[in-house]
Amino acid sequence: MLNLGRYGSRNNLNLQLFDYISATPIMTFDYATTTSNEWSGETVFARGGDGNPKRIAWSGDKDSTLTVETQVFTLQHLAMLAGEPIEKGATNIFKSQVVTVKDGGTGSKTITLSKTPINGTASIKVFSYVNGVIAEPQEVQSVTGKDVVLASSATVEIGQDVEVYYQFTAASAAKLQYTTKGFPGYVRIVGDTLYADEKAASIVPVQQIYYKAKLQPNFTVTYSPTGDPSSLSMTFDLFPELVNGKEVMKEEVLYEDEL
């Protein structure tokens, strides 16, 4: 029999996420920086008499959210926020690079790219590159693999730099599209943490179950080379679920971990 005590908490929630409809596991999420569960409600009062004091109270509009902050995230996190699936397979990638014009022999000017461009000459744009910026466009004559031959009308000289814009095909890629119709779906969340028992001087394992949750669609991803790492904030609205005849939004279980 577990004896209840007086507890302190200084440990994060290690989460498991499941699809709400199919119960299929989505991910284990045990690397968040902080997790907070906020509860709120509204109380309306009937007043009357001298001084107009409160006479009767009605409570309602119960609300709860679970907010998870993480500096480590996966594409699956972003897919949940976007409400769209991850697609895997070959994908065309945009690329730009600065290369030096070489002597291709017989008076031709050539450049060699690091990737093989798609669609031949149609996908390649070449510009002279002067003082770190693009300048005059250069016409392309032909493309063979990674090698590009400039047209005779090209104004750049051998030994000068050009900047090239093109696309190549990545054979293995994962793609996520952020669409106008995509929104997060419902999930079930299970969180594990530890409480410290003051009197028993022991650690008690705790499991929290959020039966029905839905991600808010608002999120920000910051890309910066300075300061703290980017933090992704994910806020779930919590909903009730009928459990043994009661509508439950959260269940918390303290238990003895028998090893």
XYZ file of C-alpha atoms in Angstrom:
259
model
C 0.000 0.000 0.000
C 1.438 3.343 -1.054
C 1.596 5.837 1.807
C 0.936 9.351 0.547
C 3.390 12.037 1.644
C 4.491 15.635 1.122
C 6.075 16.130 -2.252
C 8.339 18.417 -4.187
C 8.784 18.499 -7.952
C 11.967 19.338 -9.841
C 11.736 17.023 -12.816
C 10.295 17.404 -16.287
C 7.539 15.333 -17.855
C 8.750 12.638 -20.225
C 5.960 12.377 -22.783
C 4.452 9.722 -24.994
C 2.107 10.939 -27.739
C -0.551 8.789 -29.388
C -3.007 9.434 -32.207
C -6.359 10.000 -30.500
C -8.454 8.018 -32.984
C -6.224 5.020 -33.747
C -4.110 4.996 -30.542
C -1.057 4.610 -32.791
C 2.121 5.890 -31.087
C 3.419 9.106 -32.636
C 6.584 9.679 -30.635
C 8.403 9.504 -27.334
C 9.239 13.032 -26.246
C 11.688 12.869 -23.325
C 13.919 15.864 -24.086
C 11.765 18.946 -23.479
C 13.186 21.762 -21.352
C 9.972 22.586 -19.453
C 6.387 21.349 -19.336
C 3.608 23.282 -17.599
C -0.042 22.412 -17.024
C -2.251 25.465 -16.482
C -5.827 25.363 -15.197
C -8.401 28.127 -15.157
C -12.102 28.680 -14.522
C -14.661 31.414 -14.133
C -16.801 32.226 -11.108
C -19.945 34.338 -11.386
C -21.594 35.747 -8.236
C -25.075 36.789 -7.232
C -24.917 39.864 -5.016
C -27.429 41.730 -2.911
C -28.267 43.587 0.282
C -26.401 46.315 2.123
C -22.901 46.696 0.680
C -23.841 44.427 -2.224
C -21.805 41.429 -0.968
C -21.442 38.091 -2.761
C -24.363 35.780 -1.945
C -24.127 32.811 -4.307
C -21.296 31.571 -6.514
C -21.488 29.641 -9.770
C -18.260 28.173 -11.133
C -17.716 27.075 -14.718
C -15.800 27.554 -17.944
C -13.112 25.170 -16.734
C -10.115 25.236 -19.044
C -6.679 23.626 -19.120
C -3.615 23.699 -21.344
C -0.372 21.755 -21.441
C 2.580 23.782 -22.725
C 5.819 22.087 -23.761
C 9.017 24.023 -24.443
C 11.821 22.246 -26.272
C 15.156 23.243 -27.763
C 15.408 19.876 -29.525
C 12.704 19.009 -32.026
C 12.050 16.654 -34.908
C 10.293 17.011 -38.229
C 7.455 15.045 -36.616
C 6.907 17.913 -34.148
C 6.594 20.340 -37.052
C 4.302 17.902 -38.890
C 1.975 17.839 -35.871
C 1.878 21.638 -35.827
C 1.373 21.851 -39.594
C -1.298 19.156 -39.573
C 0.268 17.527 -42.627
C 2.123 14.240 -43.243
C 5.843 13.870 -43.898
C 6.530 12.775 -47.469
C 9.688 10.811 -48.276
C 11.358 10.331 -51.628
C 13.299 12.148 -54.321
C 12.903 15.947 -54.178
C 14.251 18.862 -56.216
C 16.481 21.227 -54.211
C 17.339 24.855 -55.004
C 21.052 25.681 -54.948
C 23.351 28.606 -55.650
C 27.134 28.521 -55.785
C 30.050 30.639 -56.875
C 32.426 28.929 -59.337
C 35.378 29.996 -61.482
C 35.203 30.045 -65.259
C 37.670 27.603 -66.849
C 39.125 27.164 -70.323
C 37.143 24.374 -71.966
C 39.398 24.253 -75.008
C 38.688 25.440 -78.547
C 37.938 28.875 -77.129
C 34.990 27.761 -74.968
C 34.344 28.896 -71.387
C 33.108 26.250 -68.948
C 32.134 25.890 -65.302
C 31.738 22.765 -63.187
C 28.956 22.547 -60.604
C 28.963 20.478 -57.419
C 25.592 18.905 -58.294
C 23.963 17.749 -61.517
C 21.304 20.289 -62.536
C 17.844 19.187 -63.624
C 16.215 20.092 -66.946
C 19.478 21.008 -68.669
C 19.917 24.636 -69.663
C 16.309 25.538 -68.730
C 16.973 25.410 -64.985
C 20.353 27.226 -64.901
C 20.862 30.955 -64.416
C 24.438 32.247 -64.537
C 25.598 35.749 -63.546
C 28.997 37.389 -63.423
C 30.050 37.766 -59.798
C 31.781 41.060 -58.978
C 32.754 42.272 -55.485
C 30.513 39.712 -53.827
C 27.311 40.504 -55.763
C 25.713 39.206 -58.943
C 26.071 41.409 -62.026
C 25.459 40.661 -65.713
C 23.515 37.542 -66.803
C 25.490 35.028 -68.860
C 23.934 32.819 -71.535
C 24.369 29.049 -71.288
C 25.092 26.984 -74.415
C 24.929 23.405 -73.142
C 24.941 21.211 -70.029
C 26.519 17.772 -69.711
C 26.249 16.274 -66.250
C 27.839 18.818 -63.887
C 29.707 20.610 -66.673
C 28.220 23.791 -68.148
C 29.448 25.448 -71.353
C 28.784 29.184 -71.602
C 27.632 30.669 -74.884
C 30.075 32.584 -77.065
C 28.229 35.764 -76.126
C 29.226 35.404 -72.446
C 31.071 38.513 -71.226
C 32.959 36.900 -68.333
C 36.589 35.948 -68.827
C 38.406 32.750 -67.953
C 39.525 32.934 -64.325
C 36.650 35.167 -63.262
C 33.886 34.033 -60.887
C 30.238 33.529 -61.703
C 27.276 32.758 -59.444
C 25.015 29.963 -60.627
C 21.395 29.330 -59.582
C 19.916 25.924 -60.382
C 18.071 22.900 -59.025
C 19.285 19.358 -58.454
C 17.490 16.182 -57.351
C 18.129 14.813 -53.859
C 17.438 11.082 -54.125
C 16.565 10.733 -50.434
C 14.623 13.511 -48.721
C 11.794 14.168 -46.260
C 9.336 16.926 -47.172
C 6.715 18.719 -45.097
C 4.266 21.126 -46.715
C 2.616 23.877 -44.660
C -0.767 24.252 -46.330
C -3.736 26.565 -45.847
C -5.963 23.658 -44.839
C -3.608 21.795 -42.506
C -4.285 22.030 -38.755
C -3.201 19.883 -35.801
C -5.288 16.829 -34.938
C -6.266 15.309 -31.604
C -3.781 13.281 -29.576
C -3.541 11.474 -26.246
C -0.584 12.364 -24.029
C 1.011 10.307 -21.282
C 3.638 12.007 -19.117
C 6.014 10.446 -16.596
C 7.802 12.364 -13.861
C 9.142 11.975 -10.314
C 8.090 13.526 -7.005
C 10.432 13.747 -4.036
C 8.824 12.709 -0.716
C 9.995 15.055 2.075
C 9.266 12.759 5.036
C 10.071 9.381 3.521
C 13.193 10.742 1.799
C 12.293 8.733 -1.275
C 11.401 9.284 -4.916
C 7.895 8.459 -6.098
C 7.137 7.799 -9.788
C 4.148 9.661 -11.191
C 2.215 9.182 -14.415
C -0.142 11.786 -15.837
C -2.652 11.009 -18.574
C -4.186 13.712 -20.744
C -6.939 11.783 -22.483
C -7.720 14.206 -25.296
C -5.535 17.099 -26.416
C -5.200 19.291 -29.480
C -2.228 21.426 -30.425
C -2.824 25.115 -30.883
C -1.804 26.044 -34.452
C 0.282 29.051 -33.369
C 4.040 28.516 -33.313
C 7.315 30.263 -34.060
C 10.658 28.792 -35.135
C 13.590 31.192 -34.813
C 16.777 30.801 -36.859
C 19.704 32.716 -35.361
C 23.463 32.105 -35.069
C 23.691 33.985 -31.744
C 22.121 33.732 -28.300
C 20.312 30.729 -26.871
C 19.252 27.844 -29.106
C 15.874 28.203 -30.767
C 13.020 27.031 -28.521
C 9.854 25.516 -29.938
C 6.736 26.120 -27.847
C 3.850 23.661 -28.218
C 0.591 24.401 -26.378
C -2.100 21.718 -26.175
C -5.717 22.501 -25.320
C -7.104 19.753 -23.082
C -10.558 18.211 -23.478
C -12.625 15.873 -21.290
C -12.949 12.156 -21.979
C -15.547 9.843 -20.453
C -13.656 7.495 -18.104
C -15.669 5.123 -15.902
C -18.682 7.407 -16.078
C -16.805 10.646 -15.328
C -15.583 13.294 -17.724
C -11.845 13.415 -17.052
C -9.389 15.976 -18.451
C -6.324 14.706 -16.610
C -5.524 11.670 -14.502
C -2.540 11.603 -12.129
C -1.276 8.353 -10.660
C 1.387 7.952 -7.952
C 2.628 4.387 -7.688
C 5.284 2.153 -6.198
C 7.825 1.068 -8.770
C 8.591 -2.523 -7.876
C 11.949 -3.535 -9.297
